[in-house]
Coordinates of C-alpha atoms and ligand atoms in Angstrom, one line a residue:
M1 CA -36.0 60.1 -5.9
T2 CA -36.5 57.0 -3.7
I3 CA -36.9 57.9 0.0
T4 CA -35.2 55.4 2.3
L5 CA -35.7 54.5 6.0
T6 CA -32.4 53.4 7.4
N7 CA -32.5 51.2 10.5
P8 CA -35.8 52.5 11.6
T9 CA -37.2 52.3 15.1
L10 CA -40.9 51.8 15.6
V11 CA -42.4 54.0 18.4
L12 CA -45.7 52.9 19.8
N13 CA -47.9 55.0 22.0
C14 CA -50.8 52.6 23.2
G15 CA -53.7 54.2 24.8
S16 CA -56.9 52.8 26.0
S17 CA -58.7 53.0 22.8
S18 CA -56.0 54.1 20.3
I19 CA -52.4 53.4 19.2
K20 CA -50.3 56.1 17.8
Y21 CA -47.2 54.9 15.8
A22 CA -44.2 56.3 14.1
L23 CA -41.4 54.5 12.2
I24 CA -38.4 56.8 12.5
S25 CA -35.1 56.4 10.4
E26 CA -31.8 56.3 12.3
D27 CA -30.9 59.7 11.2
N28 CA -34.3 61.1 12.2
N29 CA -34.8 62.5 8.6
T30 CA -37.7 60.4 7.5
R31 CA -40.7 58.8 9.1
I32 CA -44.0 57.0 8.6
T33 CA -46.8 57.9 11.0
G34 CA -50.3 56.8 11.8
L35 CA -53.0 56.3 14.4
A36 CA -55.3 53.4 15.0
E37 CA -58.3 54.8 16.8
N38 CA -61.9 53.9 18.2
L39 CA -60.4 50.3 19.0
G40 CA -63.1 47.9 20.1
L41 CA -65.8 49.9 18.3
D42 CA -67.5 49.5 15.0
T43 CA -65.7 52.7 13.9
A44 CA -62.2 51.3 14.6
R45 CA -59.7 52.4 11.8
I46 CA -56.3 53.0 11.1
K47 CA -55.1 56.3 9.6
H48 CA -51.8 55.7 7.9
T49 CA -49.5 58.2 6.4
R50 CA -47.1 56.6 3.9
L51 CA -43.3 57.4 3.4
D52 CA -44.2 59.7 0.5
G53 CA -46.8 61.7 2.6
S54 CA -49.8 60.1 0.8
K55 CA -52.5 58.8 3.2
E56 CA -54.7 55.8 3.5
E57 CA -57.6 54.8 6.0
I58 CA -58.1 51.2 6.8
N59 CA -61.4 50.1 8.3
I60 CA -60.9 47.4 11.0
A61 CA -64.5 47.5 12.5
G62 CA -64.5 46.0 16.1
G63 CA -60.7 45.5 15.9
S64 CA -58.8 45.1 19.1
H65 CA -55.3 46.4 20.1
K66 CA -53.9 43.1 18.9
L67 CA -55.6 43.2 15.5
A68 CA -54.6 46.8 15.0
L69 CA -51.0 46.0 15.8
Q70 CA -51.0 43.1 13.5
K71 CA -52.2 45.5 10.7
I72 CA -49.7 48.2 11.6
L73 CA -46.8 45.8 11.7
A74 CA -47.8 44.3 8.4
L75 CA -48.0 47.8 6.9
L76 CA -44.4 48.5 8.1
E77 CA -42.9 45.1 7.7
Q78 CA -41.1 45.9 4.3
Y79 CA -39.0 48.7 6.2
K80 CA -37.7 46.1 8.6
P81 CA -37.9 47.9 12.1
I82 CA -34.8 47.0 14.1
A83 CA -36.6 47.8 17.6
V84 CA -39.7 48.9 19.1
G85 CA -39.9 51.6 21.7
H86 CA -43.1 52.0 23.8
R87 CA -44.2 55.1 25.6
V88 CA -45.3 53.9 29.1
V89 CA -47.0 56.4 31.3
H90 CA -45.9 55.3 34.8
G91 CA -42.6 53.9 35.7
G92 CA -43.1 54.3 39.6
R93 CA -39.9 54.6 41.7
E94 CA -38.5 51.6 39.9
F95 CA -37.5 53.1 36.6
S96 CA -35.3 56.1 36.2
S97 CA -34.4 55.4 32.5
A98 CA -35.5 53.5 29.5
V99 CA -35.0 49.7 29.7
Q100 CA -35.3 46.7 27.4
V101 CA -38.3 44.7 28.0
T102 CA -37.8 41.4 29.8
P103 CA -40.6 39.3 31.5
H104 CA -39.7 41.1 34.8
V105 CA -40.1 44.5 33.2
L106 CA -43.4 43.6 31.7
K107 CA -44.6 42.4 35.0
E108 CA -43.7 45.6 36.6
V109 CA -45.3 47.6 33.8
K110 CA -48.6 45.8 34.7
R111 CA -48.1 46.0 38.4
L112 CA -47.7 49.8 38.3
K113 CA -51.4 50.0 37.0
I114 CA -52.1 50.8 40.6
L115 CA -50.6 54.2 39.9
A116 CA -51.8 54.6 36.2
P117 CA -55.0 52.5 35.9
L118 CA -56.1 53.8 32.5
H119 CA -52.6 53.9 30.8
N120 CA -50.2 51.2 32.0
P121 CA -52.6 48.1 31.0
A122 CA -52.9 49.5 27.4
N123 CA -49.1 50.0 27.3
A124 CA -48.6 46.4 28.4
L125 CA -51.0 45.1 25.8
G126 CA -48.9 46.8 23.1
I127 CA -45.8 45.1 24.4
E128 CA -47.6 41.6 24.6
A129 CA -48.9 42.1 21.0
V130 CA -45.6 42.8 19.5
N131 CA -44.2 39.9 21.3
A132 CA -46.7 37.6 20.1
I133 CA -46.1 38.6 16.3
Y134 CA -42.3 39.2 16.5
P135 CA -40.9 37.3 19.5
E136 CA -37.4 38.1 18.4
M137 CA -37.9 41.9 18.2
P138 CA -36.0 43.9 20.9
Q139 CA -38.5 46.0 22.8
V140 CA -37.8 49.0 25.0
V141 CA -40.1 50.8 27.5
V142 CA -39.6 54.6 27.9
F143 CA -41.5 56.0 30.8
D144 CA -43.2 59.4 31.1
T145 CA -42.2 59.5 34.7
A146 CA -38.4 58.5 34.4
F147 CA -37.1 62.0 33.5
H148 CA -38.4 63.4 36.8
Q149 CA -36.7 60.7 38.9
T150 CA -33.8 63.3 39.5
V151 CA -36.3 65.6 41.4
P152 CA -35.2 65.7 45.0
P153 CA -37.5 64.6 48.0
V154 CA -38.1 68.2 49.1
A155 CA -40.0 68.6 45.8
Y156 CA -41.5 65.1 45.3
R157 CA -42.8 64.4 48.9
Y158 CA -46.2 65.4 50.0
A159 CA -46.6 66.7 53.5
I160 CA -48.7 63.7 54.6
P161 CA -47.7 60.8 56.9
K162 CA -44.4 59.2 56.0
A163 CA -45.9 55.7 56.1
L164 CA -48.0 56.5 53.0
Y165 CA -44.8 57.3 51.2
E166 CA -43.0 54.2 52.4
E167 CA -45.7 51.7 52.2
E168 CA -47.9 53.0 49.5
R169 CA -45.4 55.1 47.4
I170 CA -47.5 58.2 47.6
R171 CA -45.3 60.9 46.2
R172 CA -45.1 63.2 43.3
Y173 CA -43.8 61.5 40.1
G174 CA -44.5 64.0 37.2
F175 CA -45.3 63.2 33.6
H176 CA -44.6 64.4 30.1
G177 CA -41.0 63.5 30.8
T178 CA -39.9 62.7 27.3
S179 CA -41.3 66.1 26.2
H180 CA -39.7 68.1 28.9
A181 CA -36.4 66.3 28.3
Y182 CA -36.6 66.8 24.5
V183 CA -37.3 70.6 24.5
S184 CA -34.9 71.4 27.3
D185 CA -32.2 69.5 25.4
R186 CA -32.9 71.3 22.2
A187 CA -33.0 74.7 24.0
S188 CA -29.6 74.0 25.4
Q189 CA -28.3 73.1 21.9
L190 CA -29.7 76.2 20.4
T191 CA -29.0 78.8 23.0
D192 CA -25.9 81.1 23.0
A193 CA -25.8 81.3 26.7
P194 CA -22.9 79.4 28.4
G195 CA -24.0 76.2 30.3
P196 CA -25.1 74.8 32.6
H197 CA -28.6 76.1 31.7
G198 CA -31.6 76.4 33.8
W199 CA -34.9 76.1 31.9
L200 CA -38.6 76.4 32.8
T201 CA -40.4 74.3 30.3
A202 CA -44.2 74.7 29.6
H203 CA -45.8 71.8 27.9
L204 CA -49.3 73.2 27.0
G205 CA -51.4 70.7 25.1
N206 CA -54.6 69.0 26.1
G207 CA -52.6 67.8 29.1
C208 CA -50.4 70.5 30.6
S209 CA -47.4 70.5 32.8
A210 CA -44.4 72.6 33.6
A211 CA -41.0 71.6 34.7
A212 CA -37.7 73.2 36.1
I213 CA -34.7 71.7 34.5
Y214 CA -31.1 72.5 35.4
D215 CA -28.0 71.0 33.6
G216 CA -30.2 68.4 32.0
K217 CA -31.9 67.2 35.1
S218 CA -35.5 67.7 36.2
L219 CA -35.6 69.4 39.6
D220 CA -39.3 69.9 39.9
T221 CA -42.4 69.6 37.9
S222 CA -46.1 70.5 38.2
M223 CA -47.7 67.0 37.8
G224 CA -47.8 64.8 40.9
L225 CA -48.8 61.3 41.9
T226 CA -51.2 61.4 38.9
P227 CA -51.4 63.6 35.8
L228 CA -54.1 65.6 37.5
E229 CA -52.1 68.1 39.6
G230 CA -50.7 71.3 38.6
L231 CA -51.8 73.5 35.6
M232 CA -55.3 74.1 34.4
M233 CA -55.7 71.7 31.3
G234 CA -58.3 70.9 28.6
T235 CA -60.6 68.9 30.7
R236 CA -58.6 68.5 34.0
S237 CA -58.8 71.0 36.9
G238 CA -55.1 70.9 38.0
D239 CA -54.6 72.0 41.6
I240 CA -57.7 72.2 43.8
D241 CA -58.1 72.3 47.5
P242 CA -58.0 68.6 48.6
G243 CA -60.8 69.4 51.0
L244 CA -63.1 69.7 47.9
H245 CA -63.8 66.0 48.0
I246 CA -65.2 65.8 51.5
H247 CA -67.1 69.0 50.9
L248 CA -68.8 67.6 47.7
K249 CA -69.5 64.3 49.4
R250 CA -71.2 66.1 52.4
T251 CA -73.1 68.7 50.4
L252 CA -74.0 66.9 47.2
G253 CA -73.5 63.2 48.2
M254 CA -71.0 62.7 45.2
S255 CA -69.1 59.5 45.3
L256 CA -65.3 59.5 44.9
E257 CA -65.7 58.1 41.4
E258 CA -68.0 60.9 40.4
I259 CA -65.5 63.6 41.8
D260 CA -62.6 61.9 40.0
T261 CA -64.6 62.0 36.6
M262 CA -65.6 65.7 37.3
L263 CA -62.0 66.7 38.0
N264 CA -60.4 64.7 35.1
K265 CA -63.1 65.0 32.4
Q266 CA -65.5 68.0 33.1
S267 CA -63.1 70.6 34.4
G268 CA -60.3 72.8 33.1
L269 CA -61.0 74.9 30.0
L270 CA -64.2 72.8 29.4
G271 CA -65.6 73.2 32.9
V272 CA -65.0 76.9 33.3
S273 CA -66.0 77.9 29.6
G274 CA -68.9 75.4 29.5
L275 CA -68.1 75.3 25.8
S276 CA -65.0 73.1 24.9
N277 CA -61.6 71.8 26.0
D278 CA -60.3 73.0 22.7
M279 CA -58.1 76.2 23.0
R280 CA -59.0 77.3 19.4
T281 CA -62.7 77.3 20.2
I282 CA -62.2 79.1 23.5
E283 CA -60.0 81.8 21.9
Q284 CA -62.7 82.3 19.2
A285 CA -65.5 82.5 21.7
A286 CA -63.6 85.0 23.8
N287 CA -63.0 87.2 20.9
E288 CA -66.6 87.2 20.2
G289 CA -67.2 88.5 23.6
N290 CA -68.2 85.3 25.6
E291 CA -67.4 86.1 29.2
D292 CA -66.9 82.4 30.4
A293 CA -64.4 81.9 27.5
K294 CA -62.5 85.0 28.6
L295 CA -62.2 83.8 32.2
A296 CA -61.2 80.4 31.1
L297 CA -58.4 82.0 29.0
E298 CA -57.4 84.2 31.8
M299 CA -57.3 81.5 34.3
F300 CA -55.3 79.3 32.0
C301 CA -52.6 81.8 31.5
Y302 CA -52.6 83.0 35.1
R303 CA -52.2 79.5 36.4
A304 CA -49.4 78.8 34.0
A305 CA -47.5 81.9 34.9
K306 CA -48.0 81.3 38.5
Y307 CA -46.5 77.7 38.2
L308 CA -43.6 78.9 36.1
A309 CA -42.8 81.5 38.8
S310 CA -43.0 79.0 41.6
L311 CA -40.9 76.4 39.7
S312 CA -38.2 79.0 39.3
C313 CA -37.4 78.4 43.0
A314 CA -35.9 75.0 42.0
L315 CA -33.4 76.5 39.6
P316 CA -29.9 77.9 40.6
I317 CA -30.2 80.1 37.5
L318 CA -32.9 80.9 35.0
T319 CA -31.7 80.8 31.4
G320 CA -35.1 80.8 29.9
I321 CA -38.6 79.7 29.3
V322 CA -39.5 77.2 26.7
F323 CA -43.0 76.7 25.3
T324 CA -44.2 73.5 23.7
G325 CA -47.3 71.4 23.0
G326 CA -50.3 72.2 20.8
I327 CA -51.1 75.5 22.7
G328 CA -47.5 76.4 23.6
E329 CA -46.3 76.1 20.0
N330 CA -49.2 77.6 18.2
A331 CA -51.1 80.1 20.4
D332 CA -49.0 83.2 20.4
K333 CA -51.5 85.2 22.4
I334 CA -51.5 82.6 25.1
R335 CA -47.6 82.9 25.3
H336 CA -47.9 86.7 25.3
N337 CA -50.3 86.7 28.2
I338 CA -48.3 84.1 30.2
V339 CA -45.0 86.2 29.8
Q340 CA -46.9 89.4 30.7
I341 CA -48.0 88.0 33.9
L342 CA -44.4 87.2 35.0
R343 CA -43.8 90.8 35.8
H344 CA -40.9 90.4 38.2
F345 CA -38.4 88.5 36.2
D346 CA -36.8 91.3 34.1
I347 CA -38.2 89.7 30.8
Q348 CA -38.0 91.8 27.7
A349 CA -40.2 90.2 25.0
D350 CA -40.3 91.0 21.2
W351 CA -44.1 90.7 20.7
D352 CA -43.6 91.1 16.9
K353 CA -41.2 88.2 16.8
N354 CA -43.7 86.1 19.0
A355 CA -46.6 86.8 16.7
A356 CA -44.5 86.0 13.6
L357 CA -43.1 82.7 14.8
I358 CA -44.0 80.1 12.1
R359 CA -45.9 77.1 13.3
G360 CA -43.9 73.9 13.5
N361 CA -40.6 75.9 13.7
E362 CA -38.2 76.5 16.6
G363 CA -37.9 80.1 17.4
R364 CA -36.8 82.6 20.0
F365 CA -38.8 85.8 21.0
D366 CA -37.0 87.6 23.8
A367 CA -35.8 91.1 23.0
A368 CA -32.2 92.4 23.3
G369 CA -31.2 92.9 26.9
S370 CA -33.8 90.4 28.4
E371 CA -32.6 88.6 31.5
V372 CA -34.5 85.6 30.4
Q373 CA -34.6 83.8 27.0
L374 CA -38.0 83.0 25.5
W375 CA -38.2 79.9 23.2
V376 CA -40.8 78.0 21.3
I377 CA -39.7 74.4 20.6
P378 CA -42.1 72.0 19.0
T379 CA -41.9 68.8 21.0
D380 CA -40.9 65.5 19.4
E381 CA -41.6 62.8 21.8
E382 CA -41.4 60.2 19.1
Y383 CA -37.9 61.1 18.2
R384 CA -36.8 61.2 21.8
I385 CA -38.4 57.7 22.4
A386 CA -36.6 56.2 19.3
Q387 CA -33.4 57.7 20.5
E388 CA -33.7 56.4 24.1
T389 CA -34.7 53.0 22.7
R390 CA -31.5 52.8 20.5
E391 CA -29.5 54.1 23.5
A392 CA -31.0 51.3 25.9
L393 CA -30.1 48.7 23.3
G394 CA -26.6 50.0 22.7
L395 CA -27.4 50.9 19.1
L396 CA -26.6 54.7 19.2
S397 CA -24.1 55.4 16.5
Ligands
LIG1 P1 -52.2 66.5 23.3 O1 -51.8 66.9 24.6 O2 -53.5 65.7 23.2 O3 -51.0 65.9 22.5 P2 -51.8 68.8 21.7 O4 -50.4 69.0 22.1 O5 -51.9 68.5 20.2 O6 -52.6 67.8 22.5 O7 -52.6 70.2 22.0 C1 -53.9 70.3 21.8 C2 -54.3 71.7 22.1 O8 -53.6 72.7 21.3 C3 -55.8 72.0 21.9 O9 -56.3 72.8 23.0 C4 -55.8 72.9 20.6 O10 -56.8 73.9 20.6 C5 -54.4 73.6 20.8 N1 -54.0 74.3 19.5 C6 -53.6 73.7 18.5 N2 -53.3 74.6 17.5 C7 -53.7 75.8 18.0 C8 -53.7 77.1 17.5 N3 -53.4 77.4 16.3 N4 -54.1 78.1 18.4 C9 -54.5 77.9 19.6 N5 -54.6 76.6 20.1 C10 -54.1 75.6 19.4

């Protein structure tokens, strides 16, 4: 049987040293995926999965973003992508939906590096590289922040002087927008509850965030000005007392850069356990009796539950909770612990169903009579980006 890719869209996620890509057919039934990693280093390589599922690895020692994209586009050329959709981390206040790339949009993506210094420049590199190779190719940018542009001021403002908001745009933006949008949409399609629906979505991966979504609109979320605020994550602290910075400066003489690195790269599961940022390693160590790993697990679940409870304040009704991301989709014990901490929501869970959910599948694990539905929905940010790309170009059938 020949597998075909009809009118495919190429989705690119350009990070500081990697490029994730997916070529997705119009009907979302087939895709080619891959990852270029270690860009700029001797170990730079492309791991490519072909249409038939077979894999190849291409060595591009020392290769830059541009070289990697040239190779990726050459690998995909025969399938004739009709458009490219880029995941862009920060769209600031300017962008509340996906837009086609123009010189002005590209300039804005670059300018917004003040809000996302590690991400937006890499995203812009990707746009420029595609432009240099295929100047006629329509390109769209899909922002991680855009879905949260419906959050009202009461939730997005910080209680700091107004001038910092008006002149410096200091406010909460929220991230993981495509993931929260995708899983809440799917939950609304799958549920038997009459709409409009109110969902609490928990995206638990290396980065973790939660959102409150009513009738398809984000009303509040846990990440803020940067992706550091909110839940405890793999290496990120999530919420801390903002007084910590001055305290560490005074007592240990730490610089702001050192504190920033500590909070972003040495904290979270890694910081508390002293072992790893990987949930599987932490679970195993906790099972073997490691006390630090046990505490890291408990803190992770407690913080997630506490945020879900607080985000419920944004919702007129609570239809259900949706778990997604590597941890949310795969770690049934973590879901179990989080739901158990939410004692006051009249949730009845079916723990056997929770434990039996098959990895990679959508499923529901609330028991009969539960006031709140419980869902696991594997996220598909690539599909959502492809869909938003086609929509922005007026290509949706
Ligand atoms: P990213 O945010 O980088 O996309 P993922 O969504 O892939 O990351 O999530 C990565 C996290 O998911 C890691 O902490 C990993 O340990 C965890 N994870 C993946 N599979 C399992 C599993 N079976 N049990 C527990 N945790 C898992």
